[in-house]
Tab-separated table of C-alpha atoms and ligand atoms in Angstrom:
chain	number	residue	atom	x	y	z
A	1283	MET	CA	5.379	13.220	15.534
A	1284	GLY	CA	5.462	16.766	17.101
A	1285	ASN	CA	4.058	17.525	20.552
A	1286	LYS	CA	1.254	19.698	19.149
A	1287	ILE	CA	-0.116	16.880	17.090
A	1288	LYS	CA	0.328	14.485	20.000
A	1289	LYS	CA	-1.779	16.650	22.182
A	1290	GLU	CA	-4.431	16.913	19.550
A	1291	ILE	CA	-4.621	13.268	19.245
A	1292	ILE	CA	-4.705	12.695	22.980
A	1293	SER	CA	-7.521	15.266	23.246
A	1294	SER	CA	-9.543	13.528	20.640
A	1295	ILE	CA	-8.985	10.120	22.200
A	1296	ASN	CA	-10.148	11.520	25.558
A	1297	LYS	CA	-13.421	12.512	23.892
A	1298	ILE	CA	-13.944	8.891	22.848
A	1299	ILE	CA	-13.214	7.598	26.398
A	1300	SER	CA	-15.778	9.981	27.726
A	1301	SER	CA	-18.313	9.140	25.221
A	1302	GLY	CA	-18.018	5.456	25.913
A	1303	PHE	CA	-18.622	4.786	22.218
A	1304	PHE	CA	-15.735	2.648	21.012
A	1305	ILE	CA	-16.629	1.045	17.707
A	1306	GLY	CA	-18.048	2.748	14.692
A	1307	GLY	CA	-20.168	5.841	15.379
A	1308	GLU	CA	-19.723	9.467	14.762
A	1309	GLU	CA	-15.880	9.590	14.836
A	1310	VAL	CA	-15.724	6.888	12.124
A	1311	ASP	CA	-18.308	8.767	10.053
A	1312	ASN	CA	-16.300	11.946	10.427
A	1313	PHE	CA	-13.067	10.316	9.347
A	1314	GLU	CA	-14.705	8.680	6.412
A	1315	ASN	CA	-16.036	12.049	5.271
A	1316	LYS	CA	-12.662	13.740	5.698
A	1317	ALA	CA	-10.822	10.861	3.738
A	1318	ALA	CA	-13.458	10.928	0.944
A	1319	LYS	CA	-12.990	14.611	0.625
A	1320	PHE	CA	-9.229	14.471	0.669
A	1321	LEU	CA	-9.234	11.775	-1.979
A	1322	ASN	CA	-12.108	13.257	-3.962
A	1323	ALA	CA	-13.738	9.896	-3.740
A	1324	LYS	CA	-17.470	9.609	-3.893
A	1325	TYR	CA	-17.768	7.067	-0.983
A	1326	SER	CA	-15.399	5.641	1.581
A	1327	ILE	CA	-15.977	2.817	4.058
A	1328	ALA	CA	-13.625	2.477	7.014
A	1329	VAL	CA	-12.770	-1.165	7.808
A	1330	ASN	CA	-10.400	-3.029	10.129
A	1331	SER	CA	-7.359	-3.298	7.986
A	1332	GLY	CA	-5.957	-2.998	4.555
A	1333	THR	CA	-6.274	-6.684	4.165
A	1334	ASP	CA	-9.919	-6.488	4.906
A	1335	ALA	CA	-10.282	-3.508	2.504
A	1336	LEU	CA	-8.979	-5.785	-0.230
A	1337	PHE	CA	-10.894	-8.795	0.885
A	1338	LEU	CA	-14.278	-7.068	1.169
A	1339	SER	CA	-13.578	-5.309	-2.216
A	1340	LEU	CA	-13.207	-8.622	-3.908
A	1341	LYS	CA	-16.358	-10.021	-2.181
A	1342	ALA	CA	-18.477	-7.009	-3.017
A	1343	LEU	CA	-17.369	-7.143	-6.608
A	1344	GLY	CA	-18.573	-10.719	-6.808
A	1345	VAL	CA	-15.191	-12.616	-7.024
A	1346	ARG	CA	-15.872	-16.183	-5.907
A	1347	ALA	CA	-14.284	-19.619	-5.677
A	1348	ASN	CA	-12.471	-20.696	-8.829
A	1349	ASP	CA	-12.342	-17.296	-10.324
A	1350	GLU	CA	-8.936	-15.925	-11.279
A	1351	VAL	CA	-7.514	-12.612	-10.115
A	1352	ILE	CA	-4.297	-11.083	-11.598
A	1353	THR	CA	-1.746	-9.258	-9.439
A	1354	SER	CA	1.877	-8.774	-9.005
A	1355	PRO	CA	4.182	-11.290	-7.135
A	1356	PHE	CA	6.282	-8.416	-5.889
A	1357	THR	CA	4.107	-7.134	-3.046
A	1358	PHE	CA	3.018	-7.738	0.501
A	1359	ILE	CA	1.441	-11.223	0.927
A	1360	ALA	CA	-2.056	-9.740	1.750
A	1361	THR	CA	-2.514	-8.626	-1.832
A	1362	ALA	CA	-2.696	-12.253	-3.036
A	1363	GLU	CA	-3.678	-13.871	0.219
A	1364	VAL	CA	-7.119	-12.361	0.098
A	1365	ILE	CA	-7.772	-13.846	-3.403
A	1366	ALA	CA	-6.767	-17.219	-2.103
A	1367	ASN	CA	-8.902	-16.941	0.979
A	1368	LEU	CA	-11.957	-16.494	-1.225
A	1369	GLY	CA	-11.044	-19.717	-2.914
A	1370	ALA	CA	-10.147	-17.869	-6.062
A	1371	LYS	CA	-6.705	-18.202	-7.751
A	1372	PRO	CA	-3.995	-15.537	-7.728
A	1373	VAL	CA	-2.507	-15.187	-11.180
A	1374	PHE	CA	0.862	-13.430	-11.131
A	1375	VAL	CA	2.156	-10.989	-13.723
A	1376	ASP	CA	5.618	-9.695	-13.513
A	1377	ILE	CA	6.666	-6.043	-12.716
A	1378	ARG	CA	8.498	-3.320	-14.419
A	1379	PRO	CA	12.059	-3.225	-13.253
A	1380	ASP	CA	12.154	0.492	-12.665
A	1381	THR	CA	8.964	1.146	-10.839
A	1382	PHE	CA	8.435	-2.322	-9.190
A	1383	ASN	CA	4.779	-1.992	-10.350
A	1384	ILE	CA	2.873	-4.537	-12.476
A	1385	ASN	CA	3.808	-4.505	-16.103
A	1386	PRO	CA	0.567	-3.725	-18.096
A	1387	GLU	CA	2.265	-5.230	-21.289
A	1388	LEU	CA	2.158	-8.691	-19.712
A	1389	ILE	CA	-1.402	-8.602	-18.326
A	1390	GLU	CA	-3.350	-9.658	-21.356
A	1391	LYS	CA	-1.396	-12.824	-21.715
A	1392	ALA	CA	-2.507	-13.834	-18.269
A	1393	ILE	CA	-6.224	-13.293	-18.891
A	1394	THR	CA	-8.311	-16.445	-19.250
A	1395	SER	CA	-12.135	-17.094	-19.292
A	1396	LYS	CA	-11.972	-17.339	-15.537
A	1397	THR	CA	-10.297	-13.981	-14.908
A	1398	LYS	CA	-12.660	-11.662	-12.912
A	1399	ALA	CA	-10.372	-8.891	-11.598
A	1400	ILE	CA	-6.972	-7.197	-11.595
A	1401	ILE	CA	-5.358	-5.818	-8.480
A	1402	PRO	CA	-2.628	-3.350	-9.413
A	1403	VAL	CA	-0.512	-2.488	-6.425
A	1404	HIS	CA	0.772	1.130	-6.044
A	1405	LEU	CA	3.945	-0.147	-4.403
A	1406	PHE	CA	6.273	2.021	-2.229
A	1407	GLY	CA	4.118	5.117	-2.807
A	1408	GLN	CA	4.451	4.971	-6.556
A	1409	PRO	CA	1.219	4.774	-8.596
A	1410	ALA	CA	0.901	1.888	-11.058
A	1411	GLU	CA	0.136	2.573	-14.664
A	1412	MET	CA	-3.648	2.817	-14.149
A	1413	ASP	CA	-4.470	4.263	-17.522
A	1414	LYS	CA	-3.154	1.058	-19.218
A	1415	VAL	CA	-4.654	-1.172	-16.586
A	1416	MET	CA	-8.077	0.393	-16.936
A	1417	VAL	CA	-8.050	0.051	-20.769
A	1418	ILE	CA	-7.278	-3.679	-20.440
A	1419	ALA	CA	-9.904	-4.123	-17.733
A	1420	LYS	CA	-12.638	-2.420	-19.836
A	1421	LYS	CA	-11.750	-4.410	-22.883
A	1422	HIS	CA	-12.041	-7.790	-21.015
A	1423	LYS	CA	-14.798	-6.609	-18.571
A	1424	LEU	CA	-12.687	-7.094	-15.472
A	1425	LYS	CA	-13.086	-5.419	-12.178
A	1426	VAL	CA	-10.097	-3.394	-10.801
A	1427	ILE	CA	-9.152	-3.082	-7.107
A	1428	GLU	CA	-6.309	-0.685	-6.463
A	1429	ASP	CA	-4.030	-1.849	-3.577
A	1430	THR	CA	-3.233	1.592	-2.313
A	1431	ALA	CA	-2.012	0.367	1.087
A	1432	GLN	CA	1.266	2.195	0.626
A	1433	SER	CA	0.110	5.195	-1.236
A	1434	PHE	CA	-2.395	7.384	0.584
A	1435	GLY	CA	-2.159	10.743	-1.224
A	1436	ALA	CA	-0.258	9.541	-4.265
A	1437	LYS	CA	-1.557	11.090	-7.455
A	1438	ILE	CA	-2.213	9.905	-10.989
A	1439	GLY	CA	-2.584	12.963	-13.054
A	1440	LYS	CA	-5.355	15.038	-11.308
A	1441	ASN	CA	-6.712	11.954	-9.541
A	1442	MET	CA	-5.674	10.391	-6.256
A	1443	ALA	CA	-4.485	6.836	-6.388
A	1444	GLY	CA	-7.290	4.473	-5.103
A	1445	THR	CA	-10.100	6.393	-6.907
A	1446	LEU	CA	-9.748	5.088	-10.571
A	1447	GLY	CA	-10.614	1.513	-10.186
A	1448	ASP	CA	-13.879	-0.089	-8.962
A	1449	THR	CA	-12.389	0.208	-5.475
A	1450	GLY	CA	-9.279	1.469	-3.876
A	1451	ALA	CA	-8.092	-0.471	-0.696
A	1452	PHE	CA	-6.166	1.634	1.864
A	1453	SER	CA	-4.295	0.484	5.002
A	1454	PHE	CA	-3.679	2.554	8.121
A	1455	PHE	CA	-1.164	0.145	9.583
A	1456	PRO	CA	1.177	2.244	11.644
A	1457	SER	CA	4.142	2.172	9.218
A	1458	LYS	CA	2.099	3.389	6.144
A	1459	ASN	CA	2.086	7.075	5.051
A	1460	LEU	CA	-1.167	7.580	6.905
A	1461	GLY	CA	-1.038	5.285	9.979
A	1462	CYS	CA	-3.172	4.897	13.040
A	1463	PHE	CA	-2.265	3.428	16.445
A	1464	GLY	CA	-3.148	-0.140	15.563
A	1465	ASP	CA	-4.844	-1.822	12.561
A	1466	GLY	CA	-7.174	0.142	10.314
A	1467	GLY	CA	-8.153	0.307	6.706
A	1468	MET	CA	-10.667	1.798	4.234
A	1469	VAL	CA	-12.215	1.314	0.853
A	1470	ALA	CA	-12.915	4.086	-1.513
A	1471	THR	CA	-15.342	3.726	-4.447
A	1472	LYS	CA	-17.594	5.788	-6.790
A	1473	ASP	CA	-20.181	3.070	-7.038
A	1474	LYS	CA	-23.140	3.354	-4.778
A	1475	ASN	CA	-24.022	-0.393	-4.884
A	1476	ILE	CA	-20.420	-1.292	-3.914
A	1477	PHE	CA	-20.462	1.212	-1.146
A	1478	GLU	CA	-23.660	-0.092	0.289
A	1479	LYS	CA	-22.542	-3.655	-0.003
A	1480	ILE	CA	-19.205	-3.135	1.756
A	1481	ARG	CA	-20.898	-1.161	4.550
A	1482	LEU	CA	-23.073	-4.181	5.144
A	1483	LEU	CA	-20.234	-6.730	4.748
A	1484	ARG	CA	-18.094	-4.949	7.410
A	1485	ASN	CA	-20.740	-5.428	10.056
A	1486	HIS	CA	-22.156	-8.947	9.640
A	1487	GLY	CA	-24.576	-7.842	6.939
A	1488	SER	CA	-26.688	-6.121	9.629
A	1489	SER	CA	-29.402	-3.825	8.325
A	1490	LEU	CA	-28.430	-0.219	9.206
A	1491	SER	CA	-31.942	0.381	10.695
A	1492	ASP	CA	-32.478	-2.953	12.322
A	1493	LYS	CA	-29.215	-4.348	13.906
A	1494	TYR	CA	-30.441	-7.882	14.450
A	1495	LYS	CA	-31.718	-8.312	10.884
A	1496	ASN	CA	-28.875	-9.713	8.805
A	1497	LEU	CA	-29.497	-9.078	5.174
A	1498	ILE	CA	-26.352	-10.788	3.804
A	1499	LEU	CA	-23.452	-12.785	5.353
A	1500	GLY	CA	-20.716	-10.490	6.396
A	1501	THR	CA	-17.971	-10.262	8.971
A	1502	ASN	CA	-16.643	-8.084	11.654
A	1503	SER	CA	-14.410	-5.460	10.076
A	1504	ARG	CA	-15.413	-2.345	11.832
A	1505	LEU	CA	-12.932	0.473	12.596
A	1506	ASP	CA	-12.379	1.341	16.195
A	1507	ALA	CA	-13.479	4.897	17.165
A	1508	ILE	CA	-10.076	5.584	18.756
A	1509	GLN	CA	-8.366	4.733	15.491
A	1510	ALA	CA	-10.784	6.984	13.586
A	1511	ALA	CA	-9.999	9.809	15.983
A	1512	VAL	CA	-6.288	9.410	15.568
A	1513	LEU	CA	-6.749	9.363	11.736
A	1514	GLY	CA	-9.078	12.267	11.826
A	1515	VAL	CA	-6.252	14.358	13.256
A	1516	LYS	CA	-3.409	12.840	11.277
A	1517	ILE	CA	-5.186	13.275	7.908
A	1518	LYS	CA	-4.838	17.074	8.320
A	1519	TYR	CA	-1.047	16.636	8.059
A	1520	ILE	CA	-0.727	13.992	5.473
A	1521	LYS	CA	-0.087	16.450	2.539
A	1522	ASP	CA	2.719	18.048	4.472
A	1523	TRP	CA	4.163	14.664	5.588
A	1524	ASN	CA	4.066	13.317	2.013
A	1525	ARG	CA	5.904	16.481	0.816
A	1526	LYS	CA	8.534	15.931	3.402
A	1527	ARG	CA	8.998	12.359	2.223
A	1528	ILE	CA	9.582	13.693	-1.322
A	1529	VAL	CA	12.109	16.184	-0.006
A	1530	ASN	CA	13.925	13.390	1.823
A	1531	ALA	CA	13.939	11.232	-1.303
A	1532	ARG	CA	15.296	14.000	-3.458
A	1533	TYR	CA	18.226	14.383	-0.965
A	1534	TYR	CA	19.075	10.750	-1.261
A	1535	ASP	CA	18.869	11.032	-5.103
A	1536	GLU	CA	21.186	14.003	-5.068
A	1537	ASN	CA	23.735	12.429	-2.723
A	1538	LEU	CA	23.738	8.794	-3.997
A	1539	LYS	CA	23.599	9.388	-7.703
A	1540	ASP	CA	27.305	9.095	-8.196
A	1541	ILE	CA	27.642	5.743	-6.684
A	1542	ARG	CA	28.003	3.319	-9.570
A	1543	GLU	CA	26.744	0.247	-7.732
A	1544	ILE	CA	23.304	1.900	-6.903
A	1545	VAL	CA	20.283	2.154	-9.123
A	1546	LEU	CA	18.062	4.992	-7.778
A	1547	PRO	CA	14.301	4.677	-7.784
A	1548	LYS	CA	12.568	5.929	-10.860
A	1549	ILE	CA	10.433	8.866	-9.725
A	1550	LYS	CA	7.302	9.583	-11.588
A	1551	GLU	CA	4.898	12.303	-10.858
A	1552	GLY	CA	2.683	11.586	-7.883
A	1553	HIS	CA	5.050	9.303	-5.843
A	1554	VAL	CA	4.714	9.666	-2.083
A	1555	PHE	CA	7.546	7.500	-0.969
A	1556	ASN	CA	6.160	5.072	1.548
A	1557	GLN	CA	9.564	3.602	0.931
A	1558	TYR	CA	12.723	4.931	-0.783
A	1559	THR	CA	13.901	1.858	-2.510
A	1560	ILE	CA	17.235	1.520	-4.322
A	1561	ARG	CA	18.671	-1.401	-6.075
A	1562	VAL	CA	22.244	-2.359	-5.113
A	1563	LYS	CA	24.951	-4.811	-5.679
A	1564	ASN	CA	25.930	-6.906	-2.666
A	1565	ARG	CA	22.507	-5.918	-1.059
A	1566	ASP	CA	22.720	-8.410	1.957
A	1567	LYS	CA	26.228	-7.202	2.811
A	1568	LEU	CA	25.297	-3.622	2.507
A	1569	ALA	CA	22.176	-4.157	4.700
A	1570	LEU	CA	24.312	-5.961	7.333
A	1571	TYR	CA	26.969	-3.190	7.109
A	1572	LEU	CA	24.220	-0.528	7.811
A	1573	SER	CA	22.585	-2.446	10.539
A	1574	LYS	CA	26.063	-3.018	12.350
A	1575	ASN	CA	26.526	0.741	12.154
A	1576	GLY	CA	23.120	1.248	13.872
A	1577	LEU	CA	21.359	2.437	10.678
A	1578	SER	CA	18.173	0.927	9.558
A	1579	ALA	CA	17.498	-0.224	6.108
A	1580	ARG	CA	14.815	-2.767	5.211
A	1581	ILE	CA	14.208	-5.390	2.542
A	1582	TYR	CA	10.786	-5.240	0.983
A	1583	TYR	CA	10.425	-7.947	-0.269
A	1584	PRO	CA	13.031	-10.668	0.073
A	1585	LEU	CA	10.856	-13.396	-1.466
A	1586	PRO	CA	8.406	-12.879	-4.301
A	1587	LEU	CA	4.933	-14.330	-3.624
A	1588	HIS	CA	5.172	-17.178	-6.243
A	1589	MET	CA	8.117	-18.557	-4.276
A	1590	GLN	CA	6.418	-18.332	-0.864
A	1591	PRO	CA	5.796	-21.726	0.812
A	1592	ALA	CA	2.173	-20.736	1.368
A	1593	PHE	CA	1.571	-20.491	-2.461
A	1594	LYS	CA	3.387	-23.666	-3.275
A	1595	TYR	CA	0.118	-25.216	-4.325
A	1596	LEU	CA	-0.051	-22.610	-7.219
A	1597	LYS	CA	2.812	-24.560	-8.768
A	1598	TYR	CA	4.881	-21.609	-9.909
A	1599	LYS	CA	8.511	-22.080	-10.065
A	1600	THR	CA	11.662	-20.133	-9.798
A	1601	GLY	CA	12.370	-18.289	-13.047
A	1602	ASP	CA	8.636	-17.657	-13.780
A	1603	PHE	CA	8.871	-13.962	-12.881
A	1604	PRO	CA	12.462	-13.045	-13.339
A	1605	VAL	CA	12.061	-9.232	-12.831
A	1606	SER	CA	10.375	-9.754	-9.448
A	1607	GLU	CA	13.076	-12.374	-8.511
A	1608	LYS	CA	15.940	-10.060	-9.403
A	1609	ALA	CA	14.309	-7.187	-7.509
A	1610	ALA	CA	13.887	-9.426	-4.428
A	1611	LYS	CA	17.610	-9.900	-4.545
A	1612	GLU	CA	18.627	-6.232	-5.022
A	1613	VAL	CA	16.117	-3.958	-3.217
A	1614	LEU	CA	16.950	-1.999	-0.220
A	1615	SER	CA	14.625	0.566	1.390
A	1616	LEU	CA	16.164	3.501	3.200
A	1617	PRO	CA	14.307	5.447	5.911
A	1618	VAL	CA	12.385	8.287	4.313
A	1619	TYR	CA	9.753	9.056	6.962
A	1620	PRO	CA	8.846	12.767	7.391
A	1621	GLU	CA	10.548	13.251	10.824
A	1622	LEU	CA	13.827	12.004	9.401
A	1623	GLN	CA	16.557	14.507	10.148
A	1624	LYS	CA	19.327	15.603	7.611
A	1625	LYS	CA	21.873	14.392	10.113
A	1626	GLN	CA	20.522	10.873	10.135
A	1627	GLN	CA	20.234	10.886	6.331
A	1628	ASP	CA	23.833	12.092	6.118
A	1629	SER	CA	24.885	9.174	8.290
A	1630	ILE	CA	23.235	6.726	5.980
A	1631	ILE	CA	24.610	8.312	2.810
A	1632	LYS	CA	28.112	8.329	4.374
A	1633	ALA	CA	27.884	4.675	5.457
A	1634	ILE	CA	26.739	3.568	2.058
A	1635	LYS	CA	29.648	5.513	0.404
A	1636	ASP	CA	32.080	3.975	2.899
A	1637	PHE	CA	30.765	0.523	2.100
A	1638	TYR	CA	31.335	0.795	-1.682
A	1639	GLU	CA	34.748	2.547	-1.308
A	1640	LYS	CA	36.049	-0.056	0.996
A	1641	LYS	CA	35.383	-2.817	-1.460
B	2530	PLP	C1	0.223	-3.115	4.342
B	2530	PLP	C2	-0.200	-3.710	3.105
B	2530	PLP	C3	-1.453	-4.414	2.905
B	2530	PLP	C4	-2.281	-4.926	4.121
B	2530	PLP	O1	-2.645	-3.920	4.989
B	2530	PLP	P1	-2.911	-4.259	6.544
B	2530	PLP	O2	-3.604	-2.949	7.046
B	2530	PLP	O3	-1.658	-4.572	7.163
B	2530	PLP	O4	-3.811	-5.374	6.589
B	2530	PLP	C5	-1.857	-4.871	1.756
B	2530	PLP	N1	-1.103	-4.564	0.618
B	2530	PLP	C6	0.070	-3.873	0.652
B	2530	PLP	C7	0.839	-3.604	-0.607
B	2530	PLP	C8	0.511	-3.466	1.885
B	2530	PLP	O5	1.698	-2.830	1.982
């Protein structure tokens, strides 16, 4: 982050310190308005994390114990964890091999009389196939929560990812495209009832006009004013940062395309590259080689959710979601963040080339 932006952030944090108003309040309202405007979403509700954005969405949409919710097993644990924490059952549907996103052609087979909702994940910054998901949801009267934790600013046609379903859940965890200085999240929705419900849920169900009158049972999922202040500054630059991520991604594409052992990410319109994720042969060895050379590459995700110990009780087995399982063995995410220098990118490209030439 440049010095100019740092100064801007420090000055807005200083204002919070002087105001003594640390939770919720004007700064949070301001950020919510800016984010809603950016996304062209009717309503936005800032919450404590992306996990809570998903959890409160499910709760507000009426998902309850023993309901089933469909999602992908190739995602961060939070996507399915929130379903389970409501007593509902995560039902997994495999992904497309090229985009890593839920395969809409497999969704209908997973729908039962208990299915209440679908959570498509816009993984790595690439939008899921929302048009197809929405058609299925409409046909079966299911709610749709877009897990947009990795895709702030990604576009689906003219729309922003996170504004097509019943709600969109965003995360501002520091490593996301739009990150704050701690935990933070947000829900976007076009539905006034859902908006009002989540606004109550995030603050113990307290009446907005009478704090100690609790209308429904909620929780504490308020956003800190300092985080809102950071986000209020950073959101001005998100378009530019996302553009830089795309430039960095294209540079990898150009320079890695001739290596036979690498499958480049499929880039559809609207991708904002929270991760630049390639598929490679000998993934673990390459990752080790890069790390030994002081270069960072990460594995998102080494174990699909149906194979996680925490989800053992769901009784899925190895082989149930072959595309996800194969992806987990082959994926490698290369640094693509906006401040990444060409020089650093060249070192990574060279190291990858060296690795495959040596073999
Ligand atoms: C980061 C992330 C979350 C959770 O967000 P937190 O803010 O860390 O709670 C949920 N889903 C996906 C796909 C994520 O990447």
